[in-house]
PDB file of C-alpha atoms in Angstrom:
ATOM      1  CA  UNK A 178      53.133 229.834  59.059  1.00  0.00           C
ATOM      2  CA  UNK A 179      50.917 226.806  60.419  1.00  0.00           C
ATOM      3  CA  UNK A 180      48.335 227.467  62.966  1.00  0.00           C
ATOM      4  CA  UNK A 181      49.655 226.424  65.987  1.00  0.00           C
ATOM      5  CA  UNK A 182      47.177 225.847  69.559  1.00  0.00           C
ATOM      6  CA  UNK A 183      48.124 227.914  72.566  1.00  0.00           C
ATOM      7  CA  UNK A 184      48.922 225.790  75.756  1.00  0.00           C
ATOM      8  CA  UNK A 185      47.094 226.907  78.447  1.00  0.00           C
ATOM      9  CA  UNK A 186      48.864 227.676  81.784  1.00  0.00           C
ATOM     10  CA  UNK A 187      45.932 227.984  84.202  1.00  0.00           C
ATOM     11  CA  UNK A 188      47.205 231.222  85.757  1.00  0.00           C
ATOM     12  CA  UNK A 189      45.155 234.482  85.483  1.00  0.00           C
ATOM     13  CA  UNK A 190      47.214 237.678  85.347  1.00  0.00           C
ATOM     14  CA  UNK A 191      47.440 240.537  83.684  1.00  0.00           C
ATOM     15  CA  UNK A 192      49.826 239.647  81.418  1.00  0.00           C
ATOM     16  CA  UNK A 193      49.606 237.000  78.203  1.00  0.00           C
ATOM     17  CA  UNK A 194      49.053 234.265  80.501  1.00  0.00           C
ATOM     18  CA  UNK A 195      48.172 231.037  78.597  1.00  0.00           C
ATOM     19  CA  UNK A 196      51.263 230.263  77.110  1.00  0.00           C
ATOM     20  CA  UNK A 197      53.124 231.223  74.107  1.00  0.00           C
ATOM     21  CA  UNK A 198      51.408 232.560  71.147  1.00  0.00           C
ATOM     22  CA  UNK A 199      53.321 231.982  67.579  1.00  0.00           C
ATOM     23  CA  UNK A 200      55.373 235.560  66.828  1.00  0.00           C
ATOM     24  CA  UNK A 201      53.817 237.105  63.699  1.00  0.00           C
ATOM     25  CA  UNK A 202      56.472 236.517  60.826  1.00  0.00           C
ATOM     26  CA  UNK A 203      58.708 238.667  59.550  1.00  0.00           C
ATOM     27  CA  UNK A 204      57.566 238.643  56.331  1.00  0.00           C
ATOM     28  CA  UNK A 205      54.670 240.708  55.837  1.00  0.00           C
ATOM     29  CA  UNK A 206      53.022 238.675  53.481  1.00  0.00           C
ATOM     30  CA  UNK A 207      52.920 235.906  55.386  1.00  0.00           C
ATOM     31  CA  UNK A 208      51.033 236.818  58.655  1.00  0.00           C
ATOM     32  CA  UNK A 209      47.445 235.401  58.994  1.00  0.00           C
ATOM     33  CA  UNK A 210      45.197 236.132  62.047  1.00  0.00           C
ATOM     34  CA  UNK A 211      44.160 232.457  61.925  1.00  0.00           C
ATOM     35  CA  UNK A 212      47.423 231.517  63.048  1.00  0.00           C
ATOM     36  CA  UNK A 213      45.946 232.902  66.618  1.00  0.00           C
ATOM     37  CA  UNK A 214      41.982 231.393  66.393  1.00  0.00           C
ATOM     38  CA  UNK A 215      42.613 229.229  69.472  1.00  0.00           C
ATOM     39  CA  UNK A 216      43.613 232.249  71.563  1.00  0.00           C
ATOM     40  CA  UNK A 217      40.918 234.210  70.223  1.00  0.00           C
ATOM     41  CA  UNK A 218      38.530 231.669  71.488  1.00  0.00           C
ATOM     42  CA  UNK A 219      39.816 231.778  74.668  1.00  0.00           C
ATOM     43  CA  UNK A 220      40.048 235.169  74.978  1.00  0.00           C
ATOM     44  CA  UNK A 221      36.545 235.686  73.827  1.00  0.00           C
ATOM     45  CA  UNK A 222      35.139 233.124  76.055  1.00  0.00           C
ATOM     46  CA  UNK A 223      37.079 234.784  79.019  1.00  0.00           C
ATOM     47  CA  UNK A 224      35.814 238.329  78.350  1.00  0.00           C
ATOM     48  CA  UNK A 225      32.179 237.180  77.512  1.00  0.00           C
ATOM     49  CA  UNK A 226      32.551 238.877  74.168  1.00  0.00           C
ATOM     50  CA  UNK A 227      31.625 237.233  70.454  1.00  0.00           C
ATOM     51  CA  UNK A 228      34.672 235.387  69.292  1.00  0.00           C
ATOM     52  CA  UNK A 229      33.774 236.026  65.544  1.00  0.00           C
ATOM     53  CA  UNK A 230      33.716 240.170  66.365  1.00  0.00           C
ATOM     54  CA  UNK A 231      37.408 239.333  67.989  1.00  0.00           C
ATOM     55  CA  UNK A 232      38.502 237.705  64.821  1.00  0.00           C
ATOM     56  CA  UNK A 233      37.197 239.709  62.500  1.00  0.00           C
ATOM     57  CA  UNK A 234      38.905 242.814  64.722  1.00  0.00           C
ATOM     58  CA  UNK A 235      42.222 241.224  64.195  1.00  0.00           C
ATOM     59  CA  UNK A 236      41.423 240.479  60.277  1.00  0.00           C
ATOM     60  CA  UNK A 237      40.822 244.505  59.983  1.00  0.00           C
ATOM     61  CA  UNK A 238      43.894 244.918  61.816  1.00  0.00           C
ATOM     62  CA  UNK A 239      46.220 242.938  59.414  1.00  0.00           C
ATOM     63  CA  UNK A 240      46.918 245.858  57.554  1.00  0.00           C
ATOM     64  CA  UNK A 241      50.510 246.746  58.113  1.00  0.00           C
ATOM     65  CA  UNK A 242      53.236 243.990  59.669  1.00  0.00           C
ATOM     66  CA  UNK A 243      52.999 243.023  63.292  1.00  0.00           C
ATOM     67  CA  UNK A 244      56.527 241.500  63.671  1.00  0.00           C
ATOM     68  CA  UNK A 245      58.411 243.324  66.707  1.00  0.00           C
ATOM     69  CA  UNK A 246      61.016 244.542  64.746  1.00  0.00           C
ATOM     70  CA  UNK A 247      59.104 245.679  62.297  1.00  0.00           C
ATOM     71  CA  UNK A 248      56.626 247.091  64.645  1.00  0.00           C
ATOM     72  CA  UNK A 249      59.668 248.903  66.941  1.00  0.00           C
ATOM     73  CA  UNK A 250      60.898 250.736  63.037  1.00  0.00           C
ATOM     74  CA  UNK A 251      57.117 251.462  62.667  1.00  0.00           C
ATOM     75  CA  UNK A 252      56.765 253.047  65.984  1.00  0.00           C
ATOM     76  CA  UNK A 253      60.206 254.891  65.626  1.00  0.00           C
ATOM     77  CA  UNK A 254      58.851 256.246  62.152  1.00  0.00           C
ATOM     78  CA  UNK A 255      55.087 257.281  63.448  1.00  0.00           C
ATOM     79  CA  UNK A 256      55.506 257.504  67.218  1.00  0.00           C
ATOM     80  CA  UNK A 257      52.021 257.820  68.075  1.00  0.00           C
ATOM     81  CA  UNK A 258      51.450 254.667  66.167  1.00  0.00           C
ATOM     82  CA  UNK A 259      49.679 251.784  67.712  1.00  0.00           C
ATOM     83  CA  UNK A 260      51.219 248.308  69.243  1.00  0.00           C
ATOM     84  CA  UNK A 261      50.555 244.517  69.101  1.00  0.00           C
ATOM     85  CA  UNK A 262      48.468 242.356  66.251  1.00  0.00           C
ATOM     86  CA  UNK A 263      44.959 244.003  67.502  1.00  0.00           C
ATOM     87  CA  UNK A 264      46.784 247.239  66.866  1.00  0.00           C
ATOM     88  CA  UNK A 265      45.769 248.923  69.962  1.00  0.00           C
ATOM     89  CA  UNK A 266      46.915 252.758  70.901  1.00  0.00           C
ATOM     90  CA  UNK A 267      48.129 253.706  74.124  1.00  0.00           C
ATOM     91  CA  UNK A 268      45.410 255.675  75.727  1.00  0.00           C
ATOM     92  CA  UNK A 269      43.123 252.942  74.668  1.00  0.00           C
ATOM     93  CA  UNK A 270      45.634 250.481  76.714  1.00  0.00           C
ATOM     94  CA  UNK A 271      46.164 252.621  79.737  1.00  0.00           C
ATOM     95  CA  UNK A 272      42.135 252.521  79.774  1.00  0.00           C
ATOM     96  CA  UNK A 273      41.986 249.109  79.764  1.00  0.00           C
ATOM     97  CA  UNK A 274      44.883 248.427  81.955  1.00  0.00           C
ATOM     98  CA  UNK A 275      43.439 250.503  84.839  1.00  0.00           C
ATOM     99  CA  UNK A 276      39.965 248.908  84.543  1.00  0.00           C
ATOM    100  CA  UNK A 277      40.637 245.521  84.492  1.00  0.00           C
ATOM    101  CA  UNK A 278      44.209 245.668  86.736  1.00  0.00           C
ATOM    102  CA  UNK A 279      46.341 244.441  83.882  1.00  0.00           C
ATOM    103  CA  UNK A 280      50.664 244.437  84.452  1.00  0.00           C
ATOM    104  CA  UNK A 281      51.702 244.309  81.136  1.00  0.00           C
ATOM    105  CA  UNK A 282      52.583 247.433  79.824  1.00  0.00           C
ATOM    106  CA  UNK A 283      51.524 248.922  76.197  1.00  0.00           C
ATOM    107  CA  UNK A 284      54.956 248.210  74.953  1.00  0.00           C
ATOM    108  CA  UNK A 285      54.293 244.741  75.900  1.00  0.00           C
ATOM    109  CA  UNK A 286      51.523 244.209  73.393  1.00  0.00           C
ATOM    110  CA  UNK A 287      54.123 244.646  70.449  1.00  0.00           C
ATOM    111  CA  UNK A 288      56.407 241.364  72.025  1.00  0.00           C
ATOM    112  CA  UNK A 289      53.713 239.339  73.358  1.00  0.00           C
ATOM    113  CA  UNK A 290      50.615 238.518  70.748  1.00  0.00           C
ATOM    114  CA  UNK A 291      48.682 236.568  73.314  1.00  0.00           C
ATOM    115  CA  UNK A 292      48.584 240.024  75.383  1.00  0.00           C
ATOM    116  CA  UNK A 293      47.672 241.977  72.688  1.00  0.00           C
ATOM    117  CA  UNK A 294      44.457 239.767  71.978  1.00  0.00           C
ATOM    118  CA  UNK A 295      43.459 239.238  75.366  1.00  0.00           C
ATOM    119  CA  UNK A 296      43.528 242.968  75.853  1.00  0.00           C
ATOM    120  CA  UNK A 297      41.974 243.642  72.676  1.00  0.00           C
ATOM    121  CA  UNK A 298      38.617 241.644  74.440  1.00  0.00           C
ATOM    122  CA  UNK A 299      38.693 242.948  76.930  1.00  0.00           C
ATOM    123  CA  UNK A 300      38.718 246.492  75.544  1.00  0.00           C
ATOM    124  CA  UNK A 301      35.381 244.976  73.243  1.00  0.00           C
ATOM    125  CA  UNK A 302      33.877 243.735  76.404  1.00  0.00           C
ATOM    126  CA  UNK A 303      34.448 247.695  78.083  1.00  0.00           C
ATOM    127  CA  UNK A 304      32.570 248.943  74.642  1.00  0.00           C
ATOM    128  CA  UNK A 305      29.705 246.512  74.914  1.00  0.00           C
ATOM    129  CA  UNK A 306      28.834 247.871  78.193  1.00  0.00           C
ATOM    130  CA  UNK A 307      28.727 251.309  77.091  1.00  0.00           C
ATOM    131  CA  UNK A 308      26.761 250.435  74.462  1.00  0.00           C
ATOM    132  CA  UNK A 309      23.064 251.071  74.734  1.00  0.00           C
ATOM    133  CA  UNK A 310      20.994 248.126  74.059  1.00  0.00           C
ATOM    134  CA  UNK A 311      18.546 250.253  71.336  1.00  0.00           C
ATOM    135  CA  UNK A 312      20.307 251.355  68.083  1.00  0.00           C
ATOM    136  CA  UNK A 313      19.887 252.089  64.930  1.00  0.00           C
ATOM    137  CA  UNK A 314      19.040 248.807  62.924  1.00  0.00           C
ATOM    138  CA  UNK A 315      21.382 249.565  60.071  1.00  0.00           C
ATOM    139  CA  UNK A 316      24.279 247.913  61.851  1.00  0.00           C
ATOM    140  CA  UNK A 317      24.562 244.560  64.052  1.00  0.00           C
ATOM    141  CA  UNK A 318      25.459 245.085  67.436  1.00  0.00           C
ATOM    142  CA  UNK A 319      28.799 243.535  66.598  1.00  0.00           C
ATOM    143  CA  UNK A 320      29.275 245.621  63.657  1.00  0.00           C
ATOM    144  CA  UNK A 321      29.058 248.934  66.684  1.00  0.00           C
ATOM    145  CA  UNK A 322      31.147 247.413  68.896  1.00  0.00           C
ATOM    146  CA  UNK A 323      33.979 246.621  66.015  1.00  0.00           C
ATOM    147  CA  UNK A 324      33.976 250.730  64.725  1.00  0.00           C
ATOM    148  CA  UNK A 325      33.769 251.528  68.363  1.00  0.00           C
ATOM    149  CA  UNK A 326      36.938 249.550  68.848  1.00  0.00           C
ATOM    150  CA  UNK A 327      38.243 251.626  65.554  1.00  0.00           C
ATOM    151  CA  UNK A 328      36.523 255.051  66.088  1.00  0.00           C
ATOM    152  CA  UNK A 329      36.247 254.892  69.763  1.00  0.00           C
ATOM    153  CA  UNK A 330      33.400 254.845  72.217  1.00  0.00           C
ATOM    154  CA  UNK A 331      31.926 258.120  71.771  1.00  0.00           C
ATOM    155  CA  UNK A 332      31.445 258.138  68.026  1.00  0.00           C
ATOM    156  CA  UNK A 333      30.368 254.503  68.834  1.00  0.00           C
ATOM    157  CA  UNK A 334      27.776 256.066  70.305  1.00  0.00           C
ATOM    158  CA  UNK A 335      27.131 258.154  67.663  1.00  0.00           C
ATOM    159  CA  UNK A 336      26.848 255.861  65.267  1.00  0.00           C
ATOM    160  CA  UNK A 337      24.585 253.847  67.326  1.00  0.00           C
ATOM    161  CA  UNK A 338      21.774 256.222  67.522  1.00  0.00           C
ATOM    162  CA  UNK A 339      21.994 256.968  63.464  1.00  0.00           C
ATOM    163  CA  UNK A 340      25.280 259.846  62.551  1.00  0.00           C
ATOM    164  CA  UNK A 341      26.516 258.540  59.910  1.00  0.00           C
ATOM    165  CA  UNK A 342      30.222 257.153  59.819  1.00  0.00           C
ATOM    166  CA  UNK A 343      32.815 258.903  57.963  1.00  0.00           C
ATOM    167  CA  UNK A 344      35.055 257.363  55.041  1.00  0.00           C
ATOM    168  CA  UNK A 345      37.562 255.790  57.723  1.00  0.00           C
ATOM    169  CA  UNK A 346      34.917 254.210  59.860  1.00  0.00           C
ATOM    170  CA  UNK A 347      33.059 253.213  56.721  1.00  0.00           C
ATOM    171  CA  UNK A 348      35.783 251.320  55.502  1.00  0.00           C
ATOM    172  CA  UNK A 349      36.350 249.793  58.557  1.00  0.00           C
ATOM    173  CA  UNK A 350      33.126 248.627  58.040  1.00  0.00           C
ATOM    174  CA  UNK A 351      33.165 246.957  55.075  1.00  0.00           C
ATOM    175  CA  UNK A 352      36.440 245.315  55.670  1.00  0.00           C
ATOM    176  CA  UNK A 353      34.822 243.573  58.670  1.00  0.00           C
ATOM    177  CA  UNK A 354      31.664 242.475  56.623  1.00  0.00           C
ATOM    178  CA  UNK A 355      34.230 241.557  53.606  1.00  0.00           C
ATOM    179  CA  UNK A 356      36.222 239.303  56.186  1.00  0.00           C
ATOM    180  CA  UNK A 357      33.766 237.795  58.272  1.00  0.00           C
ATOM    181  CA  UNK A 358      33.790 234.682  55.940  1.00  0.00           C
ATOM    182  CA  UNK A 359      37.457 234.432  56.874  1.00  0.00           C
ATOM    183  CA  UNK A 360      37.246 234.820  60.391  1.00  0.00           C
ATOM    184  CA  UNK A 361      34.445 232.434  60.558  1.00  0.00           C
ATOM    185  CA  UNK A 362      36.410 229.517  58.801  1.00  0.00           C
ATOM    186  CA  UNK A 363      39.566 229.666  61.109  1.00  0.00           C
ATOM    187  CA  UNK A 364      36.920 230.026  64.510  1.00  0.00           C
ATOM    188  CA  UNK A 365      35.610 226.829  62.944  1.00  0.00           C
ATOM    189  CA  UNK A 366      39.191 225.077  62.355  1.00  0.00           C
ATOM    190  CA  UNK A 367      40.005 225.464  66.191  1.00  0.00           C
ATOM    191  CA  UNK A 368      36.095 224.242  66.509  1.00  0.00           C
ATOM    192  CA  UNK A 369      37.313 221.161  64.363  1.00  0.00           C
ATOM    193  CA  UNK A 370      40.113 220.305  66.022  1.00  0.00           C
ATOM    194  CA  UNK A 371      38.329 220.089  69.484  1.00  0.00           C
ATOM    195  CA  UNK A 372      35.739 217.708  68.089  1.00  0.00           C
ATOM    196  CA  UNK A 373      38.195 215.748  66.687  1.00  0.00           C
ATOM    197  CA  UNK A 374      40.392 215.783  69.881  1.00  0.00           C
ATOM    198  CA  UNK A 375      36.751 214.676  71.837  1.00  0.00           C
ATOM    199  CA  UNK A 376      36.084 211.986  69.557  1.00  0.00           C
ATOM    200  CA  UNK A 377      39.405 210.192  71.163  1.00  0.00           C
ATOM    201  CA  UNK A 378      39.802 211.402  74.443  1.00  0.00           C
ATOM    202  CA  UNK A 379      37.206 209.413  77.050  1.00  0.00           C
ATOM    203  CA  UNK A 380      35.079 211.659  78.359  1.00  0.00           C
ATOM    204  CA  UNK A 381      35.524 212.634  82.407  1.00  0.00           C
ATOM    205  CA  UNK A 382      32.162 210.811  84.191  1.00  0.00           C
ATOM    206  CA  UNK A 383      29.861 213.713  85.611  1.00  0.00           C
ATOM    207  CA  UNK A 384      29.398 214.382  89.155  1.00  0.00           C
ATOM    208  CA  UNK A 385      26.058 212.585  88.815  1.00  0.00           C
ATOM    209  CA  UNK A 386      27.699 209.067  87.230  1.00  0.00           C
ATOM    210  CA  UNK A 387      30.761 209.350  89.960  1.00  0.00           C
ATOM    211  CA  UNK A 388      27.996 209.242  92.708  1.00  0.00           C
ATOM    212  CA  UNK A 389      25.812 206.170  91.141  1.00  0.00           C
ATOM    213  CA  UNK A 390      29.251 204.715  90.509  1.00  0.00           C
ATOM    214  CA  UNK A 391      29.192 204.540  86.795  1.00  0.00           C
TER     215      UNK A 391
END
C-alpha cells in the first residue's frame, strides 16, 4: 500500500473528521502504520500529545489484521476483543467518548481508521494528565503513557512510582523501544513532504508585511 495524505475537512466532530483515511488491506502482511503518519500528526498536534508515542502506539498495535472484515470474524471469534488500527477496547472507548463528547460509536473505530487514531490521542492525552509529573527514572514519560495505554491507567500508575511490569507490559515495552526507529522515519516522511510542498508554495505575507504593504 502507498502512503497516502489525509485531506483535511476543517470540521471538528466527534467522528473521523478530516477526511478519508486509506482502509488497512486485506492482506495481513501488507498493513503498515506509516500508511497513516499524516493523520497521526494531526491527531497528535490536536490532542497536544507526542506524535512519535502515537506512532509507535499504532506500531505495537500491528499485531493481528485491522481490515473490517477481518476485524468483524475477529470480534465474532473473541467478542471481548478490541476495535480499529490503535486496537482500542470498549470500556476504554466509552471513557473517552464521554470525556471528550465524541459520536462515533466503538464499532465505528473498526470502519473508520481516522477515528480510531484520533481517539487513540485522545485517550494518551486523558493518561498524561493522570500521570504524575515525578516517576521512576527507569522509563521516559512516553514510555508510561504507551503501557498505560496497554495496561491501563492504574497500573500506569504503578509502574510510575517503581512496581515492576509483568511479562505482557514488558513486552509491550520493548516492542515500543524496538519500533521507535520505525515510527520515527515515517513521522519524518510526512515531515519531508511538507518541506518539500513549502519549498514551492509562496508563502502567505504575515499580518505585520500586509500592514507595511509588503
Amino acid at each position: 500500500m502507498t502512503r497516502e495524505t489525509i485531506a483535511a475537512s476543517g470540521e471538528s466532530s466527534g467522528r473521523a473528521d478530516r477526511g478519508d483515511a486509506p482502509t488497512p488491506p486485506l492482506r495481513p502482511g501488507g498493513y503498515d502504520p506509516g500508511d497513516y503518519a499524516a493523520l497521526v500528526v494531526r491527531s497528535a498536534e490536536e490532542a497536544g500529545v507526542p506524535a512519535l508515542l502515537l506512532m509507535g502506539v499504532l506500531h505495537n498495535e500491528a499485531y493481528k489484521p485491522h481490515h473490517p472484515l477481518l476485524e468483524r470474524l475477529w470480534h465474532w471469534w473473541k467478542p471481548e476483543a478490541s476495535f480499529g488500527i490503535a486496537n482500542m477496547h470498549r470500556a476504554t472507548f466509552e471513557q473517552v467518548r464521554r470525556a471528550h463528547g465524541l459520536t462515533g460509536r466503538w464499532k465505528d473505530l473498526r470502519d473508520d481508521p481516522a477515528f480510531a487514531v484520533r481517539t487513540a490521542a485522545l485517550h494518551l492525552k486523558d493518561l498524561d494528565r493522570r500521570l504524575p509529573q515525578r516517576h521512576v527514572s527507569r522509563y521516559s514519560r512516553d514510555e508510561l503513557l504507551a503501557l498505560g495505554y496497554n495496561a491501563g491507567e492504574r497500573n500506569m500508575r504503578a509502574f510510575a512510582r517503581g512496581v515492576p511490569p509483568g511479562p505482557m507490559a514488558r513486552s509491550y515495552l520493548r516492542r515500543l523501544r524496538a519500533n521507535r526507529r520505525r515510527s520515527a522515519e515515517a513521522l519524518a516522511s510526512v515531515a519531508g513532504r511538507g518541506a518539500a510542498a513549502s519549498e514551492t508554495t509562496p508563502m502567505a505575507p504575515t499580518r505585520r508585511n500586509r500592514a507595511n504593504g509588503v
